[in-house]
Amino acid sequence: MPIDNLLGYGAAFLTTVSFVPQAWLTFRTRDVSGISLSMYCAFTLGIALWLLYGLALGAWPIVVANAITLMLALGILVMKLRFRN
Amino acid sequence: MPIDNLLGYGAAFLTTVSFVPQAWLTFRTRDVSGISLSMYCAFTLGIALWLLYGLALGAWPIVVANAITLMLALGILVMKLRFRN
């Protein structure tokens, strides 16, 4: 596999799975005071646009990576809203 | 501008700037207990790989967006390490 494809797949894997430990920590501790609501609103919307971009291009690696990230980011956003009081 | 380019630029803008309010909240409050160290380790490394991927392709929108995100994510990672005790 060419080096640039390896870099791209490694990058996509890491930036996608990185939200798993955050979602798990938040689910387990309900500690959301240090998590920025603005960040997760903008980030979740941005990932939804990446997903639409991938669908518009028919670029399935972009679709798959962002569909997974969207579920995780949306989960963290919902927990931020539910656990903040 | 074609609709897919608009989606891509909107997505890149939102996922990049979303880390500004998180970095600012963390800087201001030093409240890092709810922030996952694993997430920011994996995410920062992943963004560094996206940056190398952009450089390998000569794709400057990828380089610029990820250079900015890398600085913000690295800043949050450093604050997580410094403020956690």
PDB file of C-alpha atoms in Angstrom:
ATOM      1  CA  MET A   1       0.000   0.000   0.000  1.00  0.00           C
ATOM      2  CA  PRO A   2       1.374   3.486  -0.806  1.00  0.00           C
ATOM      3  CA  ILE A   3       2.627   5.505   2.178  1.00  0.00           C
ATOM      4  CA  ASP A   4      -0.014   8.221   1.747  1.00  0.00           C
ATOM      5  CA  ASN A   5      -2.863   5.668   1.890  1.00  0.00           C
ATOM      6  CA  LEU A   6      -1.341   4.165   5.037  1.00  0.00           C
ATOM      7  CA  LEU A   7      -1.169   7.639   6.621  1.00  0.00           C
ATOM      8  CA  GLY A   8      -4.780   8.339   5.636  1.00  0.00           C
ATOM      9  CA  TYR A   9      -6.158   5.073   7.014  1.00  0.00           C
ATOM     10  CA  GLY A  10      -4.128   5.438  10.232  1.00  0.00           C
ATOM     11  CA  ALA A  11      -5.333   9.018  10.629  1.00  0.00           C
ATOM     12  CA  ALA A  12      -8.990   8.110   9.975  1.00  0.00           C
ATOM     13  CA  PHE A  13      -8.804   5.172  12.400  1.00  0.00           C
ATOM     14  CA  LEU A  14      -7.258   7.213  15.241  1.00  0.00           C
ATOM     15  CA  THR A  15      -9.488  10.292  14.948  1.00  0.00           C
ATOM     16  CA  THR A  16     -12.573   8.028  14.805  1.00  0.00           C
ATOM     17  CA  VAL A  17     -11.795   5.620  17.670  1.00  0.00           C
ATOM     18  CA  SER A  18     -10.464   8.422  19.901  1.00  0.00           C
ATOM     19  CA  PHE A  19     -14.066   9.347  20.789  1.00  0.00           C
ATOM     20  CA  VAL A  20     -14.751   5.881  22.259  1.00  0.00           C
ATOM     21  CA  PRO A  21     -12.800   6.474  25.536  1.00  0.00           C
ATOM     22  CA  GLN A  22     -14.360   9.959  25.870  1.00  0.00           C
ATOM     23  CA  ALA A  23     -17.892   8.617  25.391  1.00  0.00           C
ATOM     24  CA  TRP A  24     -17.183   5.806  27.863  1.00  0.00           C
ATOM     25  CA  LEU A  25     -15.645   8.142  30.493  1.00  0.00           C
ATOM     26  CA  THR A  26     -18.632  10.492  30.223  1.00  0.00           C
ATOM     27  CA  PHE A  27     -21.149   7.629  30.384  1.00  0.00           C
ATOM     28  CA  ARG A  28     -19.425   6.090  33.405  1.00  0.00           C
ATOM     29  CA  THR A  29     -18.728   9.252  35.456  1.00  0.00           C
ATOM     30  CA  ARG A  30     -21.423  11.692  34.203  1.00  0.00           C
ATOM     31  CA  ASP A  31     -18.665  14.297  34.708  1.00  0.00           C
ATOM     32  CA  VAL A  32     -19.487  16.826  31.991  1.00  0.00           C
ATOM     33  CA  SER A  33     -18.558  20.155  33.630  1.00  0.00           C
ATOM     34  CA  GLY A  34     -15.227  20.345  31.762  1.00  0.00           C
ATOM     35  CA  ILE A  35     -16.730  19.381  28.399  1.00  0.00           C
ATOM     36  CA  SER A  36     -17.591  22.296  26.127  1.00  0.00           C
ATOM     37  CA  LEU A  37     -21.186  22.345  24.871  1.00  0.00           C
ATOM     38  CA  SER A  38     -20.161  24.720  22.051  1.00  0.00           C
ATOM     39  CA  MET A  39     -17.439  22.309  20.969  1.00  0.00           C
ATOM     40  CA  TYR A  40     -19.791  19.335  20.717  1.00  0.00           C
ATOM     41  CA  CYS A  41     -22.514  21.356  18.952  1.00  0.00           C
ATOM     42  CA  ALA A  42     -20.075  22.622  16.294  1.00  0.00           C
ATOM     43  CA  PHE A  43     -18.168  19.335  16.058  1.00  0.00           C
ATOM     44  CA  THR A  44     -21.292  17.164  15.692  1.00  0.00           C
ATOM     45  CA  LEU A  45     -22.698  19.457  12.999  1.00  0.00           C
ATOM     46  CA  GLY A  46     -19.304  19.466  11.242  1.00  0.00           C
ATOM     47  CA  ILE A  47     -19.122  15.657  11.268  1.00  0.00           C
ATOM     48  CA  ALA A  48     -22.680  15.500   9.861  1.00  0.00           C
ATOM     49  CA  LEU A  49     -21.480  17.748   6.996  1.00  0.00           C
ATOM     50  CA  TRP A  50     -18.419  15.466   6.446  1.00  0.00           C
ATOM     51  CA  LEU A  51     -20.861  12.553   6.198  1.00  0.00           C
ATOM     52  CA  LEU A  52     -22.984  14.407   3.588  1.00  0.00           C
ATOM     53  CA  TYR A  53     -19.750  15.352   1.747  1.00  0.00           C
ATOM     54  CA  GLY A  54     -18.727  11.682   1.613  1.00  0.00           C
ATOM     55  CA  LEU A  55     -22.188  10.693   0.367  1.00  0.00           C
ATOM     56  CA  ALA A  56     -22.098  13.455  -2.311  1.00  0.00           C
ATOM     57  CA  LEU A  57     -18.712  12.167  -3.527  1.00  0.00           C
ATOM     58  CA  GLY A  58     -19.593   8.479  -3.075  1.00  0.00           C
ATOM     59  CA  ALA A  59     -16.424   8.242  -0.975  1.00  0.00           C
ATOM     60  CA  TRP A  60     -17.187   5.313   1.324  1.00  0.00           C
ATOM     61  CA  PRO A  61     -14.163   5.585   3.662  1.00  0.00           C
ATOM     62  CA  ILE A  62     -15.295   9.161   4.467  1.00  0.00           C
ATOM     63  CA  VAL A  63     -18.901   7.973   4.933  1.00  0.00           C
ATOM     64  CA  VAL A  64     -18.012   5.050   7.229  1.00  0.00           C
ATOM     65  CA  ALA A  65     -15.487   6.942   9.405  1.00  0.00           C
ATOM     66  CA  ASN A  66     -17.824   9.917   9.860  1.00  0.00           C
ATOM     67  CA  ALA A  67     -20.939   7.796  10.482  1.00  0.00           C
ATOM     68  CA  ILE A  68     -19.119   6.172  13.433  1.00  0.00           C
ATOM     69  CA  THR A  69     -17.727   9.501  14.695  1.00  0.00           C
ATOM     70  CA  LEU A  70     -21.186  11.095  14.367  1.00  0.00           C
ATOM     71  CA  MET A  71     -22.770   8.473  16.631  1.00  0.00           C
ATOM     72  CA  LEU A  72     -20.037   8.935  19.258  1.00  0.00           C
ATOM     73  CA  ALA A  73     -20.004  12.767  19.137  1.00  0.00           C
ATOM     74  CA  LEU A  74     -23.815  12.908  19.211  1.00  0.00           C
ATOM     75  CA  GLY A  75     -23.795  10.549  22.206  1.00  0.00           C
ATOM     76  CA  ILE A  76     -21.363  12.824  24.078  1.00  0.00           C
ATOM     77  CA  LEU A  77     -23.466  15.896  23.147  1.00  0.00           C
ATOM     78  CA  VAL A  78     -26.667  14.240  24.448  1.00  0.00           C
ATOM     79  CA  MET A  79     -24.885  13.230  27.697  1.00  0.00           C
ATOM     80  CA  LYS A  80     -23.546  16.799  28.111  1.00  0.00           C
ATOM     81  CA  LEU A  81     -27.135  18.084  27.858  1.00  0.00           C
ATOM     82  CA  ARG A  82     -28.620  15.432  30.170  1.00  0.00           C
ATOM     83  CA  PHE A  83     -25.955  15.346  32.883  1.00  0.00           C
ATOM     84  CA  ARG A  84     -25.134  19.040  33.118  1.00  0.00           C
ATOM     85  CA  ASN A  85     -27.458  19.778  36.045  1.00  0.00           C
TER      86      ASN A  85
ATOM     87  CA  MET B   1     -19.148  26.633  -6.011  1.00  0.00           C
ATOM     88  CA  PRO B   2     -20.383  23.022  -6.354  1.00  0.00           C
ATOM     89  CA  ILE B   3     -22.490  21.715  -3.449  1.00  0.00           C
ATOM     90  CA  ASP B   4     -19.920  19.074  -2.468  1.00  0.00           C
ATOM     91  CA  ASN B   5     -17.152  21.690  -2.133  1.00  0.00           C
ATOM     92  CA  LEU B   6     -19.442  23.842   0.021  1.00  0.00           C
ATOM     93  CA  LEU B   7     -20.179  20.839   2.249  1.00  0.00           C
ATOM     94  CA  GLY B   8     -16.456  20.050   2.526  1.00  0.00           C
ATOM     95  CA  TYR B   9     -15.410  23.592   3.422  1.00  0.00           C
ATOM     96  CA  GLY B  10     -18.276  23.924   5.918  1.00  0.00           C
ATOM     97  CA  ALA B  11     -17.356  20.575   7.485  1.00  0.00           C
ATOM     98  CA  ALA B  12     -13.633  21.424   7.697  1.00  0.00           C
ATOM     99  CA  PHE B  13     -14.404  24.845   9.203  1.00  0.00           C
ATOM    100  CA  LEU B  14     -16.756  23.486  11.889  1.00  0.00           C
ATOM    101  CA  THR B  15     -14.631  20.490  12.966  1.00  0.00           C
ATOM    102  CA  THR B  16     -11.559  22.761  13.167  1.00  0.00           C
ATOM    103  CA  VAL B  17     -13.024  25.747  15.053  1.00  0.00           C
ATOM    104  CA  SER B  18     -15.024  23.489  17.410  1.00  0.00           C
ATOM    105  CA  PHE B  19     -11.856  22.933  19.468  1.00  0.00           C
ATOM    106  CA  VAL B  20     -11.505  26.669  20.212  1.00  0.00           C
ATOM    107  CA  PRO B  21     -14.310  26.797  22.847  1.00  0.00           C
ATOM    108  CA  GLN B  22     -13.038  23.535  24.414  1.00  0.00           C
ATOM    109  CA  ALA B  23      -9.457  24.857  24.657  1.00  0.00           C
ATOM    110  CA  TRP B  24     -10.742  28.151  26.090  1.00  0.00           C
ATOM    111  CA  LEU B  25     -13.036  26.418  28.653  1.00  0.00           C
ATOM    112  CA  THR B  26     -10.174  24.178  29.791  1.00  0.00           C
ATOM    113  CA  PHE B  27      -7.715  27.090  29.983  1.00  0.00           C
ATOM    114  CA  ARG B  28     -10.162  29.226  31.959  1.00  0.00           C
ATOM    115  CA  THR B  29     -11.511  26.611  34.401  1.00  0.00           C
ATOM    116  CA  ARG B  30      -8.654  24.037  34.572  1.00  0.00           C
ATOM    117  CA  ASP B  31     -11.528  21.533  34.870  1.00  0.00           C
ATOM    118  CA  VAL B  32     -10.059  18.469  33.163  1.00  0.00           C
ATOM    119  CA  SER B  33     -11.523  15.591  35.200  1.00  0.00           C
ATOM    120  CA  GLY B  34     -14.196  14.844  32.581  1.00  0.00           C
ATOM    121  CA  ILE B  35     -11.775  15.054  29.645  1.00  0.00           C
ATOM    122  CA  SER B  36     -10.429  11.714  28.450  1.00  0.00           C
ATOM    123  CA  LEU B  37      -6.620  11.501  28.304  1.00  0.00           C
ATOM    124  CA  SER B  38      -6.897   8.500  25.949  1.00  0.00           C
ATOM    125  CA  MET B  39      -9.107  10.493  23.617  1.00  0.00           C
ATOM    126  CA  TYR B  40      -6.689  13.415  23.351  1.00  0.00           C
ATOM    127  CA  CYS B  41      -3.649  11.119  22.942  1.00  0.00           C
ATOM    128  CA  ALA B  42      -5.276   9.177  20.076  1.00  0.00           C
ATOM    129  CA  PHE B  43      -6.931  12.256  18.549  1.00  0.00           C
ATOM    130  CA  THR B  44      -3.756  14.395  18.578  1.00  0.00           C
ATOM    131  CA  LEU B  45      -1.728  11.576  17.004  1.00  0.00           C
ATOM    132  CA  GLY B  46      -4.490  11.037  14.417  1.00  0.00           C
ATOM    133  CA  ILE B  47      -4.543  14.743  13.502  1.00  0.00           C
ATOM    134  CA  ALA B  48      -0.727  14.688  13.150  1.00  0.00           C
ATOM    135  CA  LEU B  49      -1.165  11.799  10.673  1.00  0.00           C
ATOM    136  CA  TRP B  50      -3.852  13.780   8.769  1.00  0.00           C
ATOM    137  CA  LEU B  51      -1.327  16.644   8.550  1.00  0.00           C
ATOM    138  CA  LEU B  52       1.369  14.303   7.150  1.00  0.00           C
ATOM    139  CA  TYR B  53      -1.250  12.842   4.758  1.00  0.00           C
ATOM    140  CA  GLY B  54      -2.068  16.349   3.483  1.00  0.00           C
ATOM    141  CA  LEU B  55       1.634  17.132   3.069  1.00  0.00           C
ATOM    142  CA  ALA B  56       2.209  13.813   1.201  1.00  0.00           C
ATOM    143  CA  LEU B  57      -0.638  14.675  -1.191  1.00  0.00           C
ATOM    144  CA  GLY B  58       0.204  18.383  -1.400  1.00  0.00           C
ATOM    145  CA  ALA B  59      -3.413  19.005  -0.378  1.00  0.00           C
ATOM    146  CA  TRP B  60      -3.240  22.420   1.286  1.00  0.00           C
ATOM    147  CA  PRO B  61      -6.814  22.595   2.667  1.00  0.00           C
ATOM    148  CA  ILE B  62      -6.067  19.348   4.578  1.00  0.00           C
ATOM    149  CA  VAL B  63      -2.700  20.735   5.748  1.00  0.00           C
ATOM    150  CA  VAL B  64      -4.104  24.069   6.957  1.00  0.00           C
ATOM    151  CA  ALA B  65      -7.208  22.657   8.711  1.00  0.00           C
ATOM    152  CA  ASN B  66      -5.195  19.959  10.491  1.00  0.00           C
ATOM    153  CA  ALA B  67      -2.312  22.275  11.453  1.00  0.00           C
ATOM    154  CA  ILE B  68      -4.831  24.471  13.304  1.00  0.00           C
ATOM    155  CA  THR B  69      -6.640  21.485  14.872  1.00  0.00           C
ATOM    156  CA  LEU B  70      -3.280  19.975  15.898  1.00  0.00           C
ATOM    157  CA  MET B  71      -2.301  23.101  17.848  1.00  0.00           C
ATOM    158  CA  LEU B  72      -5.682  23.185  19.632  1.00  0.00           C
ATOM    159  CA  ALA B  73      -5.807  19.433  20.402  1.00  0.00           C
ATOM    160  CA  LEU B  74      -2.181  19.436  21.575  1.00  0.00           C
ATOM    161  CA  GLY B  75      -2.949  22.430  23.806  1.00  0.00           C
ATOM    162  CA  ILE B  76      -5.897  20.575  25.390  1.00  0.00           C
ATOM    163  CA  LEU B  77      -3.726  17.450  25.833  1.00  0.00           C
ATOM    164  CA  VAL B  78      -0.969  19.470  27.568  1.00  0.00           C
ATOM    165  CA  MET B  79      -3.555  21.151  29.848  1.00  0.00           C
ATOM    166  CA  LYS B  80      -5.075  17.735  30.692  1.00  0.00           C
ATOM    167  CA  LEU B  81      -1.605  16.544  31.769  1.00  0.00           C
ATOM    168  CA  ARG B  82      -0.741  19.719  33.714  1.00  0.00           C
ATOM    169  CA  PHE B  83      -4.062  20.356  35.473  1.00  0.00           C
ATOM    170  CA  ARG B  84      -5.058  16.796  36.343  1.00  0.00           C
ATOM    171  CA  ASN B  85      -3.670  16.834  39.882  1.00  0.00           C
TER     172      ASN B  85
END
